[in-house]
Coordinates of C-alpha atoms (C1' of nucleotides) in Angstrom, one line a residue:
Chain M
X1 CA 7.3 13.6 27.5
X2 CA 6.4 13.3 31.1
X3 CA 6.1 9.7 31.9
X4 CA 2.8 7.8 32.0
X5 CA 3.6 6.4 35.7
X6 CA 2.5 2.9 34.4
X7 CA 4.5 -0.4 35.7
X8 CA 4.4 -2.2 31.9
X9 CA 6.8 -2.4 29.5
X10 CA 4.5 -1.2 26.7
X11 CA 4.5 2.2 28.6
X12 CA 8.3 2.0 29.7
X13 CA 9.1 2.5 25.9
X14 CA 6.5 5.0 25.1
X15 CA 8.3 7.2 28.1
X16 CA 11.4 6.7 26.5
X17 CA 10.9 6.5 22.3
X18 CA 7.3 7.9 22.4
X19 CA 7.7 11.7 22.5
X20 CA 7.2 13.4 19.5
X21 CA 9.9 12.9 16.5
X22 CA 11.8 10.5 18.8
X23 CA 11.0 7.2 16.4
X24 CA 11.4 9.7 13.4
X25 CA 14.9 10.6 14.5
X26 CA 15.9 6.8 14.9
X27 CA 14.4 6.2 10.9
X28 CA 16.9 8.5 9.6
X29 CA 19.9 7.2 11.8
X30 CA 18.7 4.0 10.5
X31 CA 18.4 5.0 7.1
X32 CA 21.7 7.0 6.9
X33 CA 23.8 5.9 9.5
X34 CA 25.4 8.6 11.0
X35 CA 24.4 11.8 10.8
X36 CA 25.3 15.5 11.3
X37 CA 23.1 17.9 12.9
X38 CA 22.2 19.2 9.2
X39 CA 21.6 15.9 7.7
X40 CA 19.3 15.4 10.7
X41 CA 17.9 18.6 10.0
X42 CA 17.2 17.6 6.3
X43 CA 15.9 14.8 6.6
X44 CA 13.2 15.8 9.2
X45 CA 11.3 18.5 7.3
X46 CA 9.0 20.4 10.0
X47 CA 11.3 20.2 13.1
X48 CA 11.8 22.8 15.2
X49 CA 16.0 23.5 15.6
X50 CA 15.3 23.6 19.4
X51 CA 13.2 20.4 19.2
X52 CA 15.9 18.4 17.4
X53 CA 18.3 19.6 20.0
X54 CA 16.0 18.5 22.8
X55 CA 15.6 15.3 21.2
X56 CA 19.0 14.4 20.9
X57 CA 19.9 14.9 24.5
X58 CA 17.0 13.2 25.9
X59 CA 18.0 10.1 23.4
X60 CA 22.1 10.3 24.3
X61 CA 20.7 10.2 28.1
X62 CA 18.5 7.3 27.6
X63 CA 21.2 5.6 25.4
X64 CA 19.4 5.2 21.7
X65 CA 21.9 7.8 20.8
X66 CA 25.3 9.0 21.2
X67 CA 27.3 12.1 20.1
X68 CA 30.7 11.5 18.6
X69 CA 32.8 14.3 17.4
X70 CA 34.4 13.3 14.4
X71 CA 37.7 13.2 13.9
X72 CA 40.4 16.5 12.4
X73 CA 39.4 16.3 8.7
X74 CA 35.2 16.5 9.6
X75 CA 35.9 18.2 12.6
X76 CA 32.4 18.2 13.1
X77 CA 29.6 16.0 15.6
X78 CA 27.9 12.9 14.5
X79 CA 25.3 11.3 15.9
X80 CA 24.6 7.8 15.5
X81 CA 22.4 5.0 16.9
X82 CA 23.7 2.7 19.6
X83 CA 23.2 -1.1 19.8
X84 CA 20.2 -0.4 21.9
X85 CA 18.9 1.8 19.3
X86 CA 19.6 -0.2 16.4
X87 CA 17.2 -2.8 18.4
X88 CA 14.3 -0.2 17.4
X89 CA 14.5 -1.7 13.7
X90 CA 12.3 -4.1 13.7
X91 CA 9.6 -1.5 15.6
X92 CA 9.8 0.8 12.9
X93 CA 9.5 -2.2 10.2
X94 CA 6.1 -2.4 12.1
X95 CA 5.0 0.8 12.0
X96 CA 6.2 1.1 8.6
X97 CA 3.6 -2.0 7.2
X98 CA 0.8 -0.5 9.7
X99 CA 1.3 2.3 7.9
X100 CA 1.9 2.0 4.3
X101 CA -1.9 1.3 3.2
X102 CA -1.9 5.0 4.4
X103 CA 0.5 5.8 1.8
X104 CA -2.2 5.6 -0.9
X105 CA -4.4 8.6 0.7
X106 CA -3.6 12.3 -1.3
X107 CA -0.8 13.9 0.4
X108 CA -1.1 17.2 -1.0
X109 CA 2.3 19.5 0.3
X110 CA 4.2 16.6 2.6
X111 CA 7.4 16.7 2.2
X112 CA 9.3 14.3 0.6
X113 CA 13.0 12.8 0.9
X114 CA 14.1 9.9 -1.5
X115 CA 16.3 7.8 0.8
X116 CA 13.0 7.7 2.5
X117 CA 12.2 4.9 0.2
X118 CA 14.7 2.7 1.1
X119 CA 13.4 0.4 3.6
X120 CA 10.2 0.7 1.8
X121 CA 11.4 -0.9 -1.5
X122 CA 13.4 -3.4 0.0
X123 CA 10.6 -4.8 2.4
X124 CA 7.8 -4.3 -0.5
X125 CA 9.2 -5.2 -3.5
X126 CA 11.0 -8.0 -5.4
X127 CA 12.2 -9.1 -8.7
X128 CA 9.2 -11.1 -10.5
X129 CA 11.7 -12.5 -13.1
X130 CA 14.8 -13.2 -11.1
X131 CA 16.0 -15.4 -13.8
X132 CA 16.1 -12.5 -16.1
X133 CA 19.3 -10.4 -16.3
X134 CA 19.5 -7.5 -13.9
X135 CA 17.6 -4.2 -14.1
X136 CA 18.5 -0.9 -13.2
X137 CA 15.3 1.7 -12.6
X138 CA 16.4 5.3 -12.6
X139 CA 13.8 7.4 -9.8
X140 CA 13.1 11.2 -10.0
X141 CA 11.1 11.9 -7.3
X142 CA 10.4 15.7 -7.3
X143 CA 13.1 17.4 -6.8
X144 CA 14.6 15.1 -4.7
X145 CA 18.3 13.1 -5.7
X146 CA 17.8 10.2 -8.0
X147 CA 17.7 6.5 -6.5
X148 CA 18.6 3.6 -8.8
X149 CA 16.4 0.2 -7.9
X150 CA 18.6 -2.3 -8.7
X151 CA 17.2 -6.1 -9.4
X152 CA 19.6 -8.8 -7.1
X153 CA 19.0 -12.5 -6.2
X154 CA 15.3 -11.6 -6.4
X155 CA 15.3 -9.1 -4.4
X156 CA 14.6 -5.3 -5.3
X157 CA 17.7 -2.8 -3.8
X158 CA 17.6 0.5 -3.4
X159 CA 20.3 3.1 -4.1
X160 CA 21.1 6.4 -3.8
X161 CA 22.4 8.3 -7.0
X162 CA 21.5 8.3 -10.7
X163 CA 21.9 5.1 -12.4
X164 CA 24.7 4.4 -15.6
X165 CA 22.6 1.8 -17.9
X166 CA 19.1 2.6 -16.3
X167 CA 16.9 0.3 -18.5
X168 CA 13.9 3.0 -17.5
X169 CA 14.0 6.5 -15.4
X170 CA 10.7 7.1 -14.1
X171 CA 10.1 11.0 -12.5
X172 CA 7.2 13.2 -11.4
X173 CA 5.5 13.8 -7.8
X174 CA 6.4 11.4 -5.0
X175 CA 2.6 10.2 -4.8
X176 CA 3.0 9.1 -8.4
X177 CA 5.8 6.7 -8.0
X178 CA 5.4 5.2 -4.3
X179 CA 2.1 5.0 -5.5
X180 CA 3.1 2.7 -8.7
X181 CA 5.8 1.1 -6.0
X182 CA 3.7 0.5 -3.0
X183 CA 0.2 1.3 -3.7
X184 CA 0.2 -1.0 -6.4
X185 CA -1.3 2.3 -8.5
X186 CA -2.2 1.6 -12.1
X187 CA -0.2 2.8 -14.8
X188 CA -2.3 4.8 -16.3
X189 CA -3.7 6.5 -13.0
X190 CA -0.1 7.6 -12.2
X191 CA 0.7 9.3 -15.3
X192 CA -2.6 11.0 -14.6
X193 CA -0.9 12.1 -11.0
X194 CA 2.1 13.2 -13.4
X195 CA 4.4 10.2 -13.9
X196 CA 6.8 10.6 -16.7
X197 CA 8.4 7.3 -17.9
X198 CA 11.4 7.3 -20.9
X199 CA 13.1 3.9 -21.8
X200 CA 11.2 0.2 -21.4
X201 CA 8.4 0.7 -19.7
X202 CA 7.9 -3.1 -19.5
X203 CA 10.8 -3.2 -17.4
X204 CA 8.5 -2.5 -14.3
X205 CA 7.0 -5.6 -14.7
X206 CA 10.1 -6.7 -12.8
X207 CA 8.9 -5.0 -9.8
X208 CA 6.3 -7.3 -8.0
X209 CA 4.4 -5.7 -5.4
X210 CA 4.3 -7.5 -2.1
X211 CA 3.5 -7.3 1.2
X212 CA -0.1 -6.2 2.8
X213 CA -0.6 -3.5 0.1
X214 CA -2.9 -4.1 -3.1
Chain T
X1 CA -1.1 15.4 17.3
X2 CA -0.8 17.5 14.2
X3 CA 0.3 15.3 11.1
X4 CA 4.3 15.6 10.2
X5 CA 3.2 15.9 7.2
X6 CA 5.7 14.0 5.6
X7 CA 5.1 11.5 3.0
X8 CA 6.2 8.6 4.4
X9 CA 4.8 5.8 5.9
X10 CA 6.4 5.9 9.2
X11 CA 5.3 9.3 10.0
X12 CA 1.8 8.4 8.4
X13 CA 1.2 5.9 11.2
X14 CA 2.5 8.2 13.7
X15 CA 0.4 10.9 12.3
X16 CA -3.1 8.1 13.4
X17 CA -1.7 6.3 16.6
X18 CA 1.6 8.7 17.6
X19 CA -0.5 10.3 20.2
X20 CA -0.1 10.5 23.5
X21 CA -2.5 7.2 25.4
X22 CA -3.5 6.1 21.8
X23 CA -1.1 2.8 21.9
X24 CA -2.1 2.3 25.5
X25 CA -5.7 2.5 24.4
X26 CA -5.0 -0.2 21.6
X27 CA -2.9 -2.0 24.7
X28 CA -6.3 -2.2 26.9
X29 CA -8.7 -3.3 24.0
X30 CA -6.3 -5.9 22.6
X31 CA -5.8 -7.0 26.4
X32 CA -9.5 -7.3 27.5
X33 CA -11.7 -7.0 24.2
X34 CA -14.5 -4.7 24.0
X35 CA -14.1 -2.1 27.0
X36 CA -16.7 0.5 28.5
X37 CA -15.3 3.8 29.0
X38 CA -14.9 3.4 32.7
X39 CA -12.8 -0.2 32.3
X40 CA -10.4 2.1 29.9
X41 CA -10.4 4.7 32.9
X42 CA -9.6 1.9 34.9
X43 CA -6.8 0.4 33.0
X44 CA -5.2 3.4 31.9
X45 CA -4.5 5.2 35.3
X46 CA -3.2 8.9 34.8
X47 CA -5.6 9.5 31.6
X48 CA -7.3 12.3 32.1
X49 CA -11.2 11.9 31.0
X50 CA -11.3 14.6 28.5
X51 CA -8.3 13.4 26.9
X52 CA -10.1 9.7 26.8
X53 CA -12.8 11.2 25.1
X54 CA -10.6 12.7 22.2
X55 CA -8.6 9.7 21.7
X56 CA -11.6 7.2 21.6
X57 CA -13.3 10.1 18.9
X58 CA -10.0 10.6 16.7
X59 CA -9.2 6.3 17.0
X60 CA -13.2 6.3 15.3
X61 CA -12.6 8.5 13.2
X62 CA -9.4 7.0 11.6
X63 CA -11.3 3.2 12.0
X64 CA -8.4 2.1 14.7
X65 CA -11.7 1.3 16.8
X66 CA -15.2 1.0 16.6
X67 CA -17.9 2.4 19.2
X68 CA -21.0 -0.3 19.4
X69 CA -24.1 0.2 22.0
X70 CA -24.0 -2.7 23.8
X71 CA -27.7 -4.4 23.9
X72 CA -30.6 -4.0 26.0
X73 CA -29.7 -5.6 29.5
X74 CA -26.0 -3.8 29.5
X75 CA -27.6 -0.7 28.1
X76 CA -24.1 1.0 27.9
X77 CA -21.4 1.8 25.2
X78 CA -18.4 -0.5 24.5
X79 CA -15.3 0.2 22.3
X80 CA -13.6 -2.8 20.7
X81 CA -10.8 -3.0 18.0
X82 CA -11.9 -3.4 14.4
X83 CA -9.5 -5.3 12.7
X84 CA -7.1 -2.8 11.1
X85 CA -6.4 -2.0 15.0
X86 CA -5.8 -5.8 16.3
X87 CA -3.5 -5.5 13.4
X88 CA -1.6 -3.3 15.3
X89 CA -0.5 -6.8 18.0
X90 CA 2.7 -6.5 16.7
X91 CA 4.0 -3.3 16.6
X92 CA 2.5 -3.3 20.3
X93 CA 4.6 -7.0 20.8
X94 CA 7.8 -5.0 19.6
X95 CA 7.4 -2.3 21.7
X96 CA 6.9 -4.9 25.0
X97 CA 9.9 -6.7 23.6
X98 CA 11.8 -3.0 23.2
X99 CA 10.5 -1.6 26.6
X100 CA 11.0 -5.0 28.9
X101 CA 14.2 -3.9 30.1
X102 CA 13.4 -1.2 31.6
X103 CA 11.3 -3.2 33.6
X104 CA 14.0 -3.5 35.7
X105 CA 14.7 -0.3 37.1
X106 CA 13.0 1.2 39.7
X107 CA 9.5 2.0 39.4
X108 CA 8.1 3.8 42.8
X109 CA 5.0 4.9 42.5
X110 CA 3.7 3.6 39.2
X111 CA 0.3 2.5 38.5
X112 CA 0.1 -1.2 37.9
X113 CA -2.7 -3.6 36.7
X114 CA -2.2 -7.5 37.1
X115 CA -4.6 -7.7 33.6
X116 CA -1.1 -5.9 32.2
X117 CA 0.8 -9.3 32.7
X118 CA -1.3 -11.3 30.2
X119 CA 0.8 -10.9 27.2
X120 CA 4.4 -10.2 28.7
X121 CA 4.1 -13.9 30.4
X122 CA 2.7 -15.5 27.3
X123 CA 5.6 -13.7 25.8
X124 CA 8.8 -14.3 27.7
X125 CA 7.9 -17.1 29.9
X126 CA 8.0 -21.1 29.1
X127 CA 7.5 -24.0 31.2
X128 CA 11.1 -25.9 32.1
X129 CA 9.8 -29.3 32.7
X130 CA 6.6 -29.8 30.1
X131 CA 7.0 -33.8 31.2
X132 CA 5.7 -32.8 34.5
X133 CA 2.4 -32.6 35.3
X134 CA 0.4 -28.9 35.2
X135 CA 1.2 -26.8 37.8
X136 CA -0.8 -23.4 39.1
X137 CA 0.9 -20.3 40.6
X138 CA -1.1 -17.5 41.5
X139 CA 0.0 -14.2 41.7
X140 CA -1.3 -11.5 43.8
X141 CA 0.5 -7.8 43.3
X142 CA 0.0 -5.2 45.3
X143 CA -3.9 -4.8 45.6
X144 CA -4.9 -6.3 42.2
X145 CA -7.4 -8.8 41.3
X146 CA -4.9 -12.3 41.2
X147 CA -3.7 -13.8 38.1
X148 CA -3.2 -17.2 38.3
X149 CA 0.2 -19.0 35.7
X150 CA -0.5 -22.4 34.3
X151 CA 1.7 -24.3 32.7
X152 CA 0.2 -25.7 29.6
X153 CA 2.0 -27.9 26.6
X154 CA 5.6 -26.4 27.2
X155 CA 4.2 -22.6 27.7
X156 CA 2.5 -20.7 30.6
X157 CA -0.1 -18.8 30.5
X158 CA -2.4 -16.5 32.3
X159 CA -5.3 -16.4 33.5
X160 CA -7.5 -13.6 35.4
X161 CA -8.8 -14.6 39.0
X162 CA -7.3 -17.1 41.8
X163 CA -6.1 -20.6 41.3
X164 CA -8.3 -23.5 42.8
X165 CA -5.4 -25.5 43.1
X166 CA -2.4 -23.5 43.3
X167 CA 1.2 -25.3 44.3
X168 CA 2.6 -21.8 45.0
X169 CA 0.9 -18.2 45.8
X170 CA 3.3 -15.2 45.2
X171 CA 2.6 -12.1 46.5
X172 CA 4.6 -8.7 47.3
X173 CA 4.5 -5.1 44.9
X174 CA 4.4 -5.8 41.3
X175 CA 8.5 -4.9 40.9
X176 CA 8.8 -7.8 43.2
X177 CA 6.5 -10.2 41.2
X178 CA 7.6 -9.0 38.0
X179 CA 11.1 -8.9 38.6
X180 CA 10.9 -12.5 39.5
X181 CA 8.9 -13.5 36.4
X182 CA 10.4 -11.2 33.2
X183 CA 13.4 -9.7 35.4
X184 CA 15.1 -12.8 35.9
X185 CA 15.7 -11.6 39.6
X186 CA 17.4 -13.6 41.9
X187 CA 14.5 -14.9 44.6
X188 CA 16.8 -13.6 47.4
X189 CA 16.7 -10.0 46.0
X190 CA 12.9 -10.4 45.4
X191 CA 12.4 -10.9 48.9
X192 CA 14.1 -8.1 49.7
X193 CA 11.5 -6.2 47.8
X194 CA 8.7 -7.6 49.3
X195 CA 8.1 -11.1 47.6
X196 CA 6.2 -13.5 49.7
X197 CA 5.5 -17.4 48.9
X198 CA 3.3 -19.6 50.9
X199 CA 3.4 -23.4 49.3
X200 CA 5.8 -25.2 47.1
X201 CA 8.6 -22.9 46.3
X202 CA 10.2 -25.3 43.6
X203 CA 7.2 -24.9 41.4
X204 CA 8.9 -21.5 40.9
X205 CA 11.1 -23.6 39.1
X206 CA 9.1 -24.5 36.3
X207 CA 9.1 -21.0 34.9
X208 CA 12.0 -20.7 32.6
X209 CA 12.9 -16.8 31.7
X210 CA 13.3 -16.3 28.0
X211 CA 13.5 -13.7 25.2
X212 CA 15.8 -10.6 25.4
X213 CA 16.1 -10.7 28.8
X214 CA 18.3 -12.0 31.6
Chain R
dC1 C1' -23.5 5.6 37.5
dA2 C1' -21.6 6.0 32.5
dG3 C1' -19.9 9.1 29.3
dC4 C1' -18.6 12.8 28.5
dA5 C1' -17.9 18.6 28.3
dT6 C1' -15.9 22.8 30.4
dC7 C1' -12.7 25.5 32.6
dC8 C1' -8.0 26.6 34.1
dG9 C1' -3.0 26.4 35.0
dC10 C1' 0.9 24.5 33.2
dT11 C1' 4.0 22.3 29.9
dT12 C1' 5.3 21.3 25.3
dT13 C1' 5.6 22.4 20.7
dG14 C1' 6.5 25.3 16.6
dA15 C1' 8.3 29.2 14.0
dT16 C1' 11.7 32.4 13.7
dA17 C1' 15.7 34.8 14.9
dC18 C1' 20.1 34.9 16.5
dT19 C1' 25.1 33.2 18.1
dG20 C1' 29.9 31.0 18.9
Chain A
dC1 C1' 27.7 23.8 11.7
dA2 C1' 25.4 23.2 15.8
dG3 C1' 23.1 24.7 18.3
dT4 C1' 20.3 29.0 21.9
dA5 C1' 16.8 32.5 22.7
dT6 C1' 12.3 34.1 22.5
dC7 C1' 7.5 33.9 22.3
dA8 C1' 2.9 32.6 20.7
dA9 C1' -0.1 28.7 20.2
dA10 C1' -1.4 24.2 21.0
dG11 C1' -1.7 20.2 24.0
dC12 C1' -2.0 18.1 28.5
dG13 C1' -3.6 17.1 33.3
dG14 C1' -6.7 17.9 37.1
dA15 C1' -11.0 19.2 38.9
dT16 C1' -15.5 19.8 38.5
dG17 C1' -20.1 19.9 36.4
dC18 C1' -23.6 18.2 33.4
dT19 C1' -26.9 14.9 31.3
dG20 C1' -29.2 10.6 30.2

DNA sequence: CAGCATCCGCTTTGATACTG
DNA sequence: CAGTATCAAAGCGGATGCTG
């Protein structure tokens, strides 16, 4: 991105994080840690190979990045966030509560990746009977790898994999469980958008719905 | 900007405000309120006027801002923030916080507005000595309208237009000014840049340097 | 003048193919 | 696996012109 020639700091960062895919590039470092070209490539359905090349070099230069190759087993390059980088989280905790009353719109053939959900979760939902015993909630989003929510201290984790005692395993479309997650979506309306629930259902009513979402 | 089409809710608020000039047109409105189309020309210097145009039509459209006809004796159009976009203060506060750094480098030839100042003072600059009575600075950068810092109940803030009292008038290039104020740069080295002081130098002492800065 | 719309040259992006 | 190479299409920036 050419730079918008403006003496402000608001501008400063747009020149440096604002191009396109730059902040999308820093959620998946965030989200996974360090990361392959591949993963990268994975995780950011829609990028151009050259783009995500670009990218990368204009963040190593501009220090949100660096390039590490990894050591004889891997024998391959990771890239990972640096300290200054890592001091984009709480930015893209914004833009993630700006956006997710967008979440609740049809999104008819986006993509979908389930460790996308983690931050989501964590910052939306908590346990609404923390003195209960824990919960495990098995999720089978598309044909995405399963997460396991897992009740703790009131909170709500999430984890990647398929869960051993899952008191419940919801599956169908993305749309149908964020929406049941996040959008605070009715029952009933998401087994209309083709949720598919085995095990105790009541079990969700562990999963209280916070934040600035209905 | 084409969406990423990807169904999270990162990439759904890049998808509204990822554009290029759309956070800097949220930046001007939440600055100065409701704006004519010219006072966003103004405060957004390197915007070119069909790209205005789109960016005020695509903010409408996705209820970021709203376009009002001012009444009879103005007789002219304003665009103000509705109030899903003043919710986006933080994210922009994150982004000042993220890009003030960078402040520091050097900045030949940028475009600067003193009105740009109002939040990164209010933001990163306290008063040292609260017991002490109020104390005005005004600030004049470059060829800009002058901003005048009070000291007010342990914080500073700022205020468009010339000081009638002022204990200390800085003037010199906004790196100089700025540097002194969010840079935490040594007076000596702001001199060098152009700084100039007529009054009570010590006042300059009653601005304390905070936040993730040194 | 305020608020655009049009035109044009240039840069950036996106899709795909190919390579060490 | 980690990128280049290529090329078409879209977006951007600057200038100018139009309309109330």
């Amino acid at each position: 991105m050419r730079s918008y020639g403006q003496y402000c700091a608001i501008a400063k960062a747009l020149d440096v994080i604002g191009d396109r895919w730059n902040l999308l590039i820093v959620r998946e470092l965030l989200l996974r840690g360090a990361c392959r070209y591949t993963d990268l490539q994975g995780g950011l359905p829609g990028i151009a190979s050259n783009l995500l090349a670009d990218r990368l070099r204009d963040l190593e230069r501009s220090g949100v990045i660096l390039r590490e190759d990894a050591p004889a087993p891997v024998a391959s390059t990771v890239f990972r966030l640096t300290e200054r980088g890592r001091s984009l989280e709480p930015l893209l905790r914004e833009l993630l509560r700006w956006g997710a009353p967008l979440m609740a719109e049809p999104a008819d053939g986006d993509a979908f990746r389930s460790h996308w959900l983690d931050v989501p979760v964590q910052e939306f939902v908590t346990d609404a009977a923390p003195d209960q015993p824990p919960v495990a909630i098995e999720l089978r989003a598309g044909d995405e790898p399963p997460v396991t929510l897992e009740t703790a201290a009131g909170a709500v984790r999430a984890r990647h994999g398929a869960a051993q005692q899952p008191a419940l395993v919801l599956s169908g479309p993305p749309q149908a469980l964020v929406g049941v997650l996040i959008g605070g979506l009715p029952l009933r309306e998401a087994r209309a958008l083709g949720l598919r629930c085995e095990g105790d259902v009541s079990a969700l009513a562990r999963l209280k719905v916070a934040g600035a979402l209905g």
